[in-house]
Coordinates of C-alpha atoms and ligand atoms in Angstrom, one line a residue:
A61 CA 82.8 -53.0 27.6
A62 CA 82.9 -56.3 29.7
N63 CA 79.7 -58.3 29.0
S64 CA 76.5 -57.5 31.0
M65 CA 75.9 -61.3 31.8
W66 CA 79.2 -62.2 33.0
G67 CA 81.3 -58.9 33.4
G68 CA 82.0 -59.1 36.6
R69 CA 85.0 -61.4 36.3
F70 CA 85.9 -59.5 33.2
A71 CA 87.9 -56.0 32.5
A72 CA 87.7 -55.7 28.8
G73 CA 85.3 -56.7 26.1
P74 CA 85.7 -59.3 23.6
D75 CA 87.7 -59.0 20.3
A76 CA 85.7 -58.2 17.1
I77 CA 86.5 -61.6 15.5
M78 CA 86.1 -63.4 18.9
E79 CA 82.4 -62.0 18.7
A80 CA 82.0 -62.9 15.3
I81 CA 83.0 -66.6 15.7
N82 CA 81.1 -66.9 19.1
A83 CA 77.9 -65.4 18.2
S84 CA 74.9 -67.6 17.2
I85 CA 72.0 -65.0 17.3
G86 CA 72.3 -64.7 13.4
F87 CA 70.8 -68.3 13.2
D88 CA 69.6 -69.5 16.7
R89 CA 67.0 -66.3 16.8
R90 CA 64.9 -69.1 14.9
L91 CA 64.4 -70.6 18.3
Y92 CA 62.9 -67.5 19.9
A93 CA 59.4 -69.2 20.4
Q94 CA 61.1 -71.9 22.0
D95 CA 62.9 -69.8 24.3
I96 CA 60.1 -67.7 25.7
R97 CA 58.2 -70.7 26.0
G98 CA 60.5 -72.4 28.1
S99 CA 61.4 -69.3 29.9
R100 CA 57.9 -68.7 30.9
A101 CA 57.6 -72.2 32.4
H102 CA 60.7 -72.0 34.3
A103 CA 59.5 -68.8 35.9
A104 CA 55.9 -69.8 36.6
M105 CA 58.0 -73.4 38.6
L106 CA 60.3 -71.1 40.3
A107 CA 57.3 -69.2 41.9
A108 CA 55.2 -72.4 42.6
Q109 CA 58.2 -73.6 44.4
G110 CA 58.4 -70.1 46.1
I111 CA 61.9 -69.6 44.5
I112 CA 61.0 -66.1 43.4
S113 CA 57.8 -64.3 44.1
D114 CA 54.4 -64.4 42.4
S115 CA 54.9 -60.9 41.3
D116 CA 58.5 -61.2 39.7
A117 CA 56.6 -64.4 37.7
K118 CA 54.1 -62.5 36.7
A119 CA 56.1 -59.5 35.7
I120 CA 58.5 -61.8 33.9
G121 CA 55.8 -64.0 32.1
E122 CA 54.0 -60.9 31.0
G123 CA 57.6 -59.4 29.8
L124 CA 58.3 -62.1 28.0
L125 CA 55.0 -62.0 26.1
T126 CA 56.3 -58.2 25.2
V127 CA 59.4 -59.5 23.7
L128 CA 57.6 -62.3 21.9
S129 CA 55.3 -60.1 20.3
E130 CA 58.3 -57.5 19.4
I131 CA 60.3 -60.3 17.6
E132 CA 56.8 -61.2 15.7
A133 CA 56.5 -58.0 14.7
G134 CA 59.9 -57.5 13.3
D135 CA 60.9 -54.5 15.6
F136 CA 63.3 -56.5 18.3
P137 CA 66.6 -55.2 18.3
F138 CA 68.8 -58.3 17.9
R139 CA 72.2 -57.9 19.1
T140 CA 75.4 -59.6 18.0
A141 CA 77.2 -58.5 21.3
L142 CA 74.5 -60.7 23.1
E143 CA 75.7 -63.7 21.2
D144 CA 72.6 -65.6 21.3
I145 CA 68.9 -66.0 21.5
H146 CA 68.7 -66.7 25.1
M147 CA 70.6 -63.5 26.2
N148 CA 68.9 -61.0 23.6
V149 CA 65.5 -62.1 25.2
E150 CA 66.6 -61.9 28.7
A151 CA 68.6 -58.4 28.0
R152 CA 65.4 -56.9 26.3
L153 CA 63.2 -58.3 29.1
K154 CA 65.2 -56.3 31.5
E155 CA 65.1 -53.6 29.8
I156 CA 61.4 -53.9 29.6
I157 CA 60.7 -54.8 33.3
G158 CA 63.9 -54.0 35.0
E159 CA 65.4 -55.9 38.1
P160 CA 63.0 -59.3 38.1
A161 CA 64.4 -60.1 34.9
G162 CA 67.6 -60.9 36.8
R163 CA 65.8 -63.6 38.7
L164 CA 64.7 -65.4 35.7
H165 CA 67.9 -67.4 35.2
T166 CA 67.6 -68.8 39.0
G167 CA 68.5 -72.6 39.1
R168 CA 69.1 -72.5 35.3
S169 CA 72.1 -72.2 32.6
R170 CA 72.1 -71.5 29.2
N171 CA 73.2 -75.3 28.9
D172 CA 69.8 -76.7 29.9
Q173 CA 67.9 -73.6 28.3
V174 CA 69.6 -74.4 24.7
A175 CA 69.1 -78.2 25.0
T176 CA 65.3 -77.3 26.0
D177 CA 64.7 -74.8 23.1
F178 CA 66.3 -77.0 20.5
R179 CA 64.5 -80.0 21.4
L180 CA 61.2 -78.5 21.7
W181 CA 62.1 -76.9 17.8
V182 CA 62.9 -80.8 16.3
R183 CA 59.9 -82.1 18.0
D184 CA 58.3 -79.4 16.2
Q185 CA 59.9 -80.5 13.1
C186 CA 59.0 -84.3 13.4
D187 CA 55.4 -83.1 13.6
A188 CA 55.8 -81.0 10.3
A189 CA 57.9 -84.0 8.8
I190 CA 55.0 -86.4 9.8
E191 CA 52.3 -84.1 8.4
G192 CA 54.3 -83.3 5.2
L193 CA 54.7 -87.3 4.7
Q194 CA 51.0 -87.9 5.3
A195 CA 50.0 -85.7 2.5
L196 CA 52.6 -87.0 0.2
I197 CA 51.3 -90.6 1.1
R198 CA 47.7 -89.4 0.2
A199 CA 48.8 -88.2 -3.3
A200 CA 50.7 -91.3 -4.2
L201 CA 47.6 -93.1 -3.3
S202 CA 45.5 -91.2 -5.4
Q203 CA 47.6 -92.2 -8.2
A204 CA 47.6 -95.9 -7.1
E205 CA 43.8 -96.0 -6.8
A206 CA 43.6 -94.4 -10.2
G207 CA 45.6 -96.7 -11.8
A208 CA 45.8 -99.9 -9.9
D209 CA 45.7 -102.0 -12.9
W210 CA 47.4 -99.9 -15.4
V211 CA 50.3 -102.0 -16.9
M212 CA 53.6 -100.4 -17.1
P213 CA 57.2 -102.3 -17.4
G214 CA 58.9 -103.0 -14.0
F215 CA 62.3 -103.0 -14.4
T216 CA 65.8 -104.2 -12.9
H217 CA 68.8 -102.5 -14.1
L218 CA 66.7 -100.2 -15.8
Q219 CA 65.8 -103.2 -18.2
T220 CA 62.1 -104.4 -18.7
A221 CA 61.9 -107.2 -16.4
Q222 CA 58.4 -108.2 -15.9
P223 CA 55.1 -106.2 -15.9
V224 CA 53.8 -104.2 -12.8
T225 CA 51.1 -102.2 -12.5
W226 CA 51.0 -98.1 -12.0
G227 CA 49.4 -98.8 -8.8
H228 CA 51.7 -101.3 -7.4
H229 CA 54.6 -98.8 -8.2
M230 CA 53.2 -96.0 -6.5
M231 CA 52.6 -98.3 -3.5
A232 CA 56.1 -99.1 -2.8
Y233 CA 56.8 -95.6 -2.1
V234 CA 54.0 -95.5 -0.2
E235 CA 55.4 -98.2 2.0
M236 CA 58.9 -96.3 1.7
F237 CA 57.2 -93.1 2.8
G238 CA 55.3 -94.9 5.8
R239 CA 58.2 -96.3 7.4
D240 CA 59.6 -92.7 6.9
L241 CA 56.6 -91.3 8.8
S242 CA 57.2 -94.1 11.5
R243 CA 60.7 -93.0 11.7
F244 CA 60.1 -89.7 12.5
Q245 CA 57.3 -90.7 15.3
D246 CA 59.9 -92.8 17.0
A247 CA 62.6 -90.1 17.0
R248 CA 59.6 -87.8 18.2
A249 CA 58.9 -90.2 21.1
R250 CA 62.3 -90.8 22.3
M251 CA 63.3 -87.0 22.3
N252 CA 60.4 -86.1 24.4
E253 CA 62.0 -85.6 27.6
S254 CA 62.9 -82.5 29.1
P255 CA 66.4 -81.3 30.0
L256 CA 65.1 -78.1 31.4
G257 CA 66.4 -78.3 35.2
A258 CA 69.9 -79.8 34.4
A259 CA 71.0 -76.1 35.1
A260 CA 74.9 -76.2 33.6
L261 CA 75.5 -80.0 34.3
A262 CA 75.2 -81.2 37.7
G263 CA 71.4 -80.0 38.6
T264 CA 70.9 -77.4 40.9
G265 CA 70.6 -76.7 44.9
Y266 CA 67.2 -74.8 44.3
P267 CA 64.3 -76.5 45.3
I268 CA 63.1 -76.7 41.7
D269 CA 60.4 -78.9 40.2
R270 CA 61.4 -80.4 36.8
D271 CA 58.3 -82.6 36.3
A272 CA 56.3 -79.1 36.2
T273 CA 58.4 -77.7 33.5
A274 CA 58.5 -80.9 31.7
R275 CA 54.7 -81.0 31.7
A276 CA 54.3 -77.7 30.8
L277 CA 56.5 -78.1 27.7
G278 CA 54.6 -81.1 26.8
F279 CA 57.5 -83.4 27.7
D280 CA 56.6 -86.9 29.0
R281 CA 59.2 -86.5 31.8
P282 CA 62.2 -84.9 33.0
M283 CA 65.6 -86.3 31.5
A284 CA 67.0 -88.6 34.2
N285 CA 70.7 -87.5 34.0
S286 CA 71.7 -84.0 34.1
L287 CA 75.0 -84.5 32.5
D288 CA 73.2 -86.2 29.6
A289 CA 70.7 -83.6 29.3
V290 CA 73.0 -81.0 28.5
S291 CA 75.8 -82.3 26.6
D292 CA 73.9 -84.9 24.2
R293 CA 72.3 -84.3 20.6
D294 CA 71.1 -87.7 19.9
F295 CA 67.9 -86.2 19.3
A296 CA 69.0 -83.9 16.6
L297 CA 71.2 -86.9 14.7
E298 CA 68.0 -89.1 15.0
F299 CA 65.8 -86.4 13.0
L300 CA 68.8 -85.7 10.5
S301 CA 69.2 -89.3 9.9
A302 CA 65.5 -90.0 9.4
A303 CA 65.3 -87.2 7.3
S304 CA 68.4 -88.1 5.3
I305 CA 66.6 -91.7 4.8
C306 CA 63.5 -89.9 3.6
A307 CA 65.3 -87.8 1.1
V308 CA 67.1 -90.8 -0.2
H309 CA 63.4 -92.1 -1.1
L310 CA 62.8 -88.8 -2.4
S311 CA 65.2 -88.6 -4.7
R312 CA 64.6 -92.2 -6.1
L313 CA 60.8 -91.2 -7.0
A314 CA 62.1 -87.9 -8.4
E315 CA 64.6 -90.0 -10.4
E316 CA 61.8 -91.8 -11.9
L317 CA 59.8 -88.8 -12.7
V318 CA 62.5 -87.4 -14.6
I319 CA 63.2 -90.4 -16.4
W320 CA 59.5 -91.2 -17.2
S321 CA 59.1 -87.6 -18.0
S322 CA 61.3 -87.9 -20.6
A323 CA 60.4 -87.8 -24.7
Q324 CA 61.9 -91.4 -24.9
F325 CA 59.4 -92.8 -21.8
R326 CA 56.9 -90.5 -21.8
F327 CA 54.9 -92.7 -19.0
V328 CA 54.1 -89.5 -17.3
S329 CA 53.5 -85.8 -18.0
M330 CA 54.1 -83.0 -15.5
S331 CA 51.7 -80.2 -15.3
D332 CA 52.7 -76.9 -16.2
K333 CA 52.9 -76.0 -12.4
W334 CA 55.8 -78.3 -11.8
S335 CA 57.7 -77.8 -15.0
T336 CA 60.2 -75.0 -16.7
G337 CA 60.7 -73.7 -20.0
S338 CA 64.1 -73.3 -21.7
S339 CA 65.1 -69.6 -22.8
I340 CA 66.6 -71.0 -26.0
M341 CA 65.0 -74.2 -27.0
P342 CA 61.1 -73.5 -27.4
Q343 CA 60.2 -76.9 -27.2
K344 CA 61.3 -77.9 -23.8
R345 CA 59.5 -78.9 -20.5
N346 CA 62.0 -79.4 -18.1
P347 CA 61.2 -81.4 -14.5
D348 CA 63.2 -79.1 -12.5
A349 CA 61.2 -79.4 -9.4
A350 CA 62.0 -83.3 -9.5
E351 CA 65.5 -82.5 -10.4
L352 CA 65.9 -80.3 -7.1
I353 CA 64.2 -82.9 -4.9
R354 CA 66.5 -85.5 -6.6
A355 CA 69.3 -83.1 -5.2
K356 CA 68.4 -82.5 -1.8
I357 CA 69.8 -85.6 -0.3
G358 CA 73.0 -83.8 -0.9
R359 CA 72.5 -81.1 1.8
I360 CA 70.6 -83.0 4.0
L361 CA 73.2 -85.8 4.3
G362 CA 75.8 -83.2 4.2
A363 CA 73.9 -82.0 7.3
T364 CA 74.1 -85.1 9.0
V365 CA 77.5 -85.8 8.3
A366 CA 78.5 -82.6 9.9
L367 CA 76.7 -82.7 13.2
F368 CA 77.6 -86.6 13.6
T369 CA 81.8 -85.3 13.0
V370 CA 80.9 -82.4 15.2
M371 CA 79.6 -84.7 18.2
K372 CA 82.3 -87.3 17.8
G373 CA 84.6 -87.6 20.7
L374 CA 83.2 -84.7 22.4
P375 CA 83.9 -85.0 26.1
L376 CA 80.9 -84.4 28.6
A377 CA 79.6 -82.2 29.3
Y378 CA 78.6 -79.0 27.2
S379 CA 81.2 -77.4 24.6
K380 CA 81.0 -74.8 22.6
D381 CA 81.4 -77.2 19.6
M382 CA 77.3 -78.0 19.9
Q383 CA 76.6 -74.7 19.0
E384 CA 77.4 -75.6 15.5
D385 CA 74.5 -78.2 15.6
K386 CA 71.7 -75.6 14.9
E387 CA 72.5 -74.3 11.5
Q388 CA 72.9 -77.9 10.3
V389 CA 69.5 -79.1 11.3
F390 CA 67.7 -75.7 10.3
D391 CA 69.1 -76.1 6.6
A392 CA 68.1 -79.9 6.4
A393 CA 64.6 -79.4 7.9
D394 CA 63.9 -76.6 5.4
N395 CA 64.8 -78.5 2.7
L396 CA 63.2 -81.8 3.9
M397 CA 59.8 -80.0 4.2
L398 CA 60.2 -78.2 0.8
A399 CA 61.1 -81.0 -1.0
L400 CA 58.3 -83.2 0.9
A401 CA 55.4 -80.4 -0.2
A402 CA 56.8 -79.9 -3.8
M403 CA 57.1 -83.8 -4.3
A404 CA 53.3 -84.0 -3.1
G405 CA 51.8 -81.0 -5.3
M406 CA 53.8 -82.6 -7.9
L407 CA 52.1 -86.1 -7.9
S408 CA 48.8 -84.9 -7.2
D409 CA 48.9 -82.6 -10.6
L410 CA 51.0 -85.6 -12.5
T411 CA 49.4 -87.7 -15.5
A412 CA 50.4 -91.0 -15.7
N413 CA 50.0 -91.9 -19.8
R414 CA 48.3 -95.2 -19.5
D415 CA 48.6 -95.9 -23.0
K416 CA 52.5 -95.2 -23.2
M417 CA 53.1 -97.6 -20.0
E418 CA 51.3 -100.4 -21.6
A419 CA 52.7 -100.3 -24.9
A420 CA 56.3 -100.6 -23.3
A421 CA 55.0 -103.1 -20.8
S422 CA 54.3 -105.2 -23.8
A423 CA 57.7 -104.6 -25.6
G424 CA 60.8 -106.2 -24.3
F425 CA 60.1 -109.6 -23.6
S426 CA 58.4 -108.7 -20.6
T427 CA 56.4 -111.8 -20.0
A428 CA 59.3 -114.1 -20.9
T429 CA 58.9 -115.3 -17.2
D430 CA 55.3 -116.1 -17.9
L431 CA 56.3 -118.3 -20.6
A432 CA 58.7 -120.0 -18.8
D433 CA 56.2 -120.7 -16.1
W434 CA 53.7 -121.9 -18.2
L435 CA 56.3 -124.5 -19.5
V436 CA 56.6 -125.7 -16.0
R437 CA 53.0 -125.9 -15.4
E438 CA 51.6 -127.3 -18.3
A439 CA 54.6 -129.0 -19.8
G440 CA 55.8 -130.2 -16.4
L441 CA 59.5 -128.9 -17.3
P442 CA 61.9 -128.1 -14.4
F443 CA 62.1 -124.3 -14.3
R444 CA 65.9 -124.3 -15.1
D445 CA 65.1 -126.1 -18.6
A446 CA 61.6 -124.0 -19.1
H447 CA 64.1 -121.3 -18.6
H448 CA 66.7 -122.4 -21.3
V449 CA 63.6 -123.2 -23.9
T450 CA 62.3 -119.4 -23.3
G451 CA 65.6 -118.0 -23.8
S452 CA 65.7 -119.5 -27.3
L453 CA 62.3 -118.5 -27.9
V454 CA 63.4 -114.6 -27.0
A455 CA 66.4 -115.0 -29.2
L456 CA 64.5 -116.4 -32.2
A457 CA 62.0 -113.3 -31.8
E458 CA 64.8 -110.7 -31.4
S459 CA 66.2 -112.4 -34.6
K460 CA 63.1 -111.9 -36.4
G461 CA 62.5 -108.4 -34.9
V462 CA 59.3 -109.6 -33.1
D463 CA 57.7 -109.6 -29.7
L464 CA 57.4 -113.4 -28.3
S465 CA 53.5 -113.0 -29.1
D466 CA 54.0 -112.8 -32.7
L467 CA 56.0 -115.7 -33.1
T468 CA 53.8 -118.6 -34.8
L469 CA 52.9 -121.6 -32.9
A470 CA 54.9 -123.7 -35.6
Q471 CA 57.6 -121.3 -34.8
M472 CA 57.6 -122.0 -31.3
K473 CA 57.2 -125.7 -31.4
S474 CA 60.6 -125.6 -33.5
V475 CA 62.0 -124.7 -30.1
H476 CA 59.6 -126.9 -28.1
D477 CA 57.2 -129.1 -29.2
A478 CA 55.2 -129.3 -25.9
I479 CA 54.1 -125.7 -26.7
T480 CA 50.5 -125.4 -27.6
D481 CA 48.3 -122.8 -28.5
D482 CA 47.4 -122.4 -24.8
I483 CA 50.6 -120.2 -24.3
F484 CA 49.5 -117.1 -26.3
G485 CA 47.0 -116.5 -23.1
V486 CA 50.4 -116.0 -20.7
L487 CA 52.1 -113.6 -23.4
G488 CA 49.6 -110.6 -22.6
V489 CA 50.7 -108.2 -19.6
H490 CA 47.2 -108.2 -18.3
N491 CA 47.0 -111.7 -17.6
S492 CA 51.0 -111.5 -16.2
V493 CA 49.9 -108.9 -13.9
A494 CA 46.6 -110.5 -12.7
S495 CA 48.3 -114.1 -12.2
R496 CA 50.9 -112.6 -9.4
Q497 CA 48.3 -113.1 -6.4
S498 CA 51.1 -113.9 -4.3
Y499 CA 50.6 -111.7 -1.1
G500 CA 52.4 -108.0 -2.0
G501 CA 52.3 -109.0 -5.6
T502 CA 51.6 -107.0 -8.5
A503 CA 47.7 -108.4 -8.9
P504 CA 45.5 -105.4 -9.1
D505 CA 43.5 -106.9 -6.3
Q506 CA 46.6 -107.0 -4.1
V507 CA 47.3 -103.5 -5.0
R508 CA 43.8 -102.5 -3.9
A509 CA 44.2 -104.5 -1.1
Q510 CA 47.0 -102.3 0.2
I511 CA 45.4 -99.2 -1.0
T512 CA 42.5 -100.0 1.2
R513 CA 44.8 -101.1 4.2
W514 CA 46.5 -97.5 3.7
K515 CA 43.4 -95.5 3.7
E516 CA 42.2 -97.2 6.5
K517 CA 45.4 -96.1 8.4
L518 CA 45.7 -92.9 7.6
A519 CA 41.9 -92.1 8.5
Ligands
LIG822 N1 74.6 -70.3 21.8 C1 74.8 -71.6 22.8 C2 74.4 -72.8 22.0 O1 74.0 -72.6 21.4 C3 74.0 -71.3 23.8 C4 75.0 -72.2 25.2 C5 75.6 -71.8 25.5 N2 76.5 -71.9 26.8 C6 77.2 -71.7 27.1 N3 77.8 -72.4 28.2 N4 78.3 -71.3 26.6 O2 74.9 -74.1 22.0

């Protein structure tokens, strides 16, 4: 049979495969709450403007609430033949309230309807990401506070570079997640305009009030161009872009946790709650959650690339290509929220092994730069010369299989005679980090100042 929504022009129904490729109800049912909210706002506005009667608007509003409760109770009859969530809801409304249901779609199109629903959904996901990031930042802050002066090796090229503190390392992620949070805030603010009332593409001749529906849906204002309103998905691309950057940050912390929890590092011990065992190797404690978080960037960036590719080159205004936006965003959002929650939980339950980190920080000639700086400060050497002298001292220590601080004063003097006993003071890792007082440096005072700033910011 021909479609009940546009059957007037059609003699025959669609091919079964046409129905399969065309239908989006399998996934866009997730927009049901936004769809019903948008329709209720639209119907109320139509009545306020005298476009439909108050009694019809009342029947529509109440009927939509019935539909909502049916869906939430899990006994809504979703029908593939009705293509998408918009037509499923409207058709069911008609079954419930009869003729007035046919007046709901006055001055509206599925094009502005879906753009509105999807914006509302993505806006909620921005809020969820912001909340998830706040919880994660709090977890990282607690770690930073507990270990603001715990020394660990800082790395470049994953080779021991200079000592830093655990607190400083955690705060580096706080900064990254803080920028992620602000990206979701920015995206939310930009997307918060209402497409509703753009109709199919050109606007409508009915005397609608777009400000009223925008206000009812919590948008700041109606979108200013009806073609733009129905045809752009930049809000979804911004969400995905912010999600991708955030997932990159998550993957780096996840990777560090994988490395640090290995037997070779043991900088951290993961709680049982966030580890798995092996069915064959009894000794194993695997960091599966961290590995999965590390992997999430794959699908989130995949979704981002997919939607960019769908949108590229589409002529204005609506094209059905755009129906391919939702699954990508749904999947990316679900996985981002899961990864944020898992990382926050894992970090909260994580034990940093202070002694292991400090022992590692003291090895690997991590204070060689401090030694070179001492030669500059105390012996007046140009930095390049000091670098050279220190390199020779490292080579000497390495040839003897000892640390810099294990060399005798006589051995040091044999490399450069300006060296005095005083040098041993700078070879300790605690002195090293305490000396890094430049703004943003790893000195515990600096780290604590940043922790305080963030706590005030989150309060
Ligand atoms: N299911 C469609 C989508 O997701 C709704 C809009 C359909 N509009 C149209 N003119 N066919 O994009």
